[in-house]
């Protein structure tokens, strides 16, 4: 079972790309001007990916000025970011 869930909330993502600058796992789409994280699938209000290990995701999430990126520890249900 994956240990972490990374979620991007598109209701608040403004597409300025601080996350993309800090972590190559994130990419800005020309189509919708939202951030996309590698391996993610669509969920309500955005997208999410389950991961065994975090790379630079936490750094990107902490840098988001709109608090659009959330990280959950799936074992403890603790919200890390
Ligand atoms: S830093 Fe936050 S608001 Fe900016 S593109 Fe990334 S997720 Fe969206």
Short mmCIF file of C-alpha atoms and ligand atoms in Angstrom, two decimals:
data_model
loop_
_atom_site.label_atom_id
_atom_site.label_comp_id
_atom_site.label_asym_id
_atom_site.label_seq_id
_atom_site.Cartn_x
_atom_site.Cartn_y
_atom_site.Cartn_z
CA UNK A 1 0.00 0.00 0.00
CA UNK A 2 1.20 3.47 -0.89
CA UNK A 3 2.31 5.66 1.99
CA UNK A 4 1.47 9.13 0.74
CA UNK A 5 -1.24 10.86 -1.29
CA UNK A 6 -0.43 14.09 -3.13
CA UNK A 7 -3.51 16.11 -4.07
CA UNK A 8 -3.78 19.26 -6.16
CA UNK A 9 -6.94 21.27 -5.57
CA UNK A 10 -7.91 22.98 -8.82
CA UNK A 11 -10.45 25.18 -7.10
CA UNK A 12 -7.50 27.14 -5.66
CA UNK A 13 -4.54 26.47 -8.01
CA UNK A 14 -3.79 29.69 -9.86
CA UNK A 15 -1.22 28.26 -12.25
CA UNK A 16 1.69 30.56 -11.45
CA UNK A 17 4.03 27.62 -11.11
CA UNK A 18 5.99 27.92 -7.87
CA UNK A 19 5.61 24.15 -7.53
CA UNK A 20 7.02 23.57 -11.01
CA UNK A 21 10.07 25.69 -10.22
CA UNK A 22 10.89 23.59 -7.18
CA UNK A 23 9.98 20.07 -8.25
CA UNK A 24 10.26 18.38 -11.63
CA UNK A 25 7.38 16.05 -10.71
CA UNK A 26 5.04 18.98 -11.34
CA UNK A 27 4.20 20.43 -14.71
CA UNK A 28 2.03 23.33 -15.82
CA UNK A 29 -0.50 22.53 -18.51
CA UNK A 30 -0.98 24.85 -21.48
CA UNK A 31 -4.51 23.48 -21.80
CA UNK A 32 -6.00 24.36 -18.42
CA UNK A 33 -3.19 26.47 -16.83
CA UNK A 34 -3.19 24.18 -13.78
CA UNK A 35 -0.35 22.26 -12.19
CA UNK A 36 -0.23 18.52 -12.84
CA UNK A 37 1.75 16.03 -10.79
CA UNK A 38 3.39 12.98 -12.35
CA UNK A 39 1.22 9.87 -12.24
CA UNK A 40 -1.92 11.62 -10.99
CA UNK A 41 -5.50 10.76 -11.82
CA UNK A 42 -8.52 13.05 -11.80
CA UNK A 43 -10.44 13.34 -8.57
CA UNK A 44 -13.20 15.71 -7.49
CA UNK A 45 -11.86 19.29 -7.64
CA UNK A 46 -8.45 18.29 -8.98
CA UNK A 47 -6.09 15.34 -9.21
CA UNK A 48 -4.22 12.99 -6.90
CA UNK A 49 -1.48 10.38 -6.91
CA UNK A 50 -0.55 7.75 -4.31
CA UNK A 51 3.18 7.29 -3.78
CA UNK A 52 5.46 5.02 -1.77
CA UNK A 53 8.03 7.76 -1.37
CA UNK A 54 7.93 11.54 -1.58
CA UNK A 55 10.53 13.20 -3.75
CA UNK A 56 10.42 17.00 -3.93
CA UNK A 57 6.61 16.97 -3.57
CA UNK A 58 6.69 18.30 0.00
CA UNK A 59 8.94 21.20 -0.94
CA UNK A 60 6.58 22.12 -3.78
CA UNK A 61 3.50 21.81 -1.60
CA UNK A 62 4.98 24.02 1.11
CA UNK A 63 5.88 26.67 -1.48
CA UNK A 64 2.43 26.92 -3.05
CA UNK A 65 1.17 30.43 -2.22
CA UNK A 66 -2.45 29.29 -2.51
CA UNK A 67 -2.15 26.11 -0.44
CA UNK A 68 -3.39 24.11 -3.43
CA UNK A 69 -1.16 21.07 -2.88
CA UNK A 70 -1.91 18.73 -0.01
CA UNK A 71 0.00 15.67 1.17
CA UNK A 72 -1.58 13.01 3.35
CA UNK A 73 0.23 10.22 5.19
CA UNK A 74 -2.00 7.28 4.27
CA UNK A 75 -0.86 5.13 7.19
CA UNK A 76 -1.72 7.68 9.87
CA UNK A 77 -4.21 9.84 7.91
CA UNK A 78 -2.09 12.79 9.04
CA UNK A 79 -2.15 15.84 6.79
CA UNK A 80 1.54 16.64 6.24
CA UNK A 81 0.94 19.75 4.12
S1 LIG B 1 2.30 26.66 -6.84
FE1 LIG B 1 0.20 26.14 -6.24
S2 LIG B 1 -1.07 27.65 -7.30
FE2 LIG B 1 0.93 27.68 -8.28
S3 LIG B 1 0.72 26.24 -10.01
FE3 LIG B 1 1.55 25.09 -8.26
S4 LIG B 1 -0.26 24.22 -7.28
FE4 LIG B 1 -0.99 25.86 -8.60
#
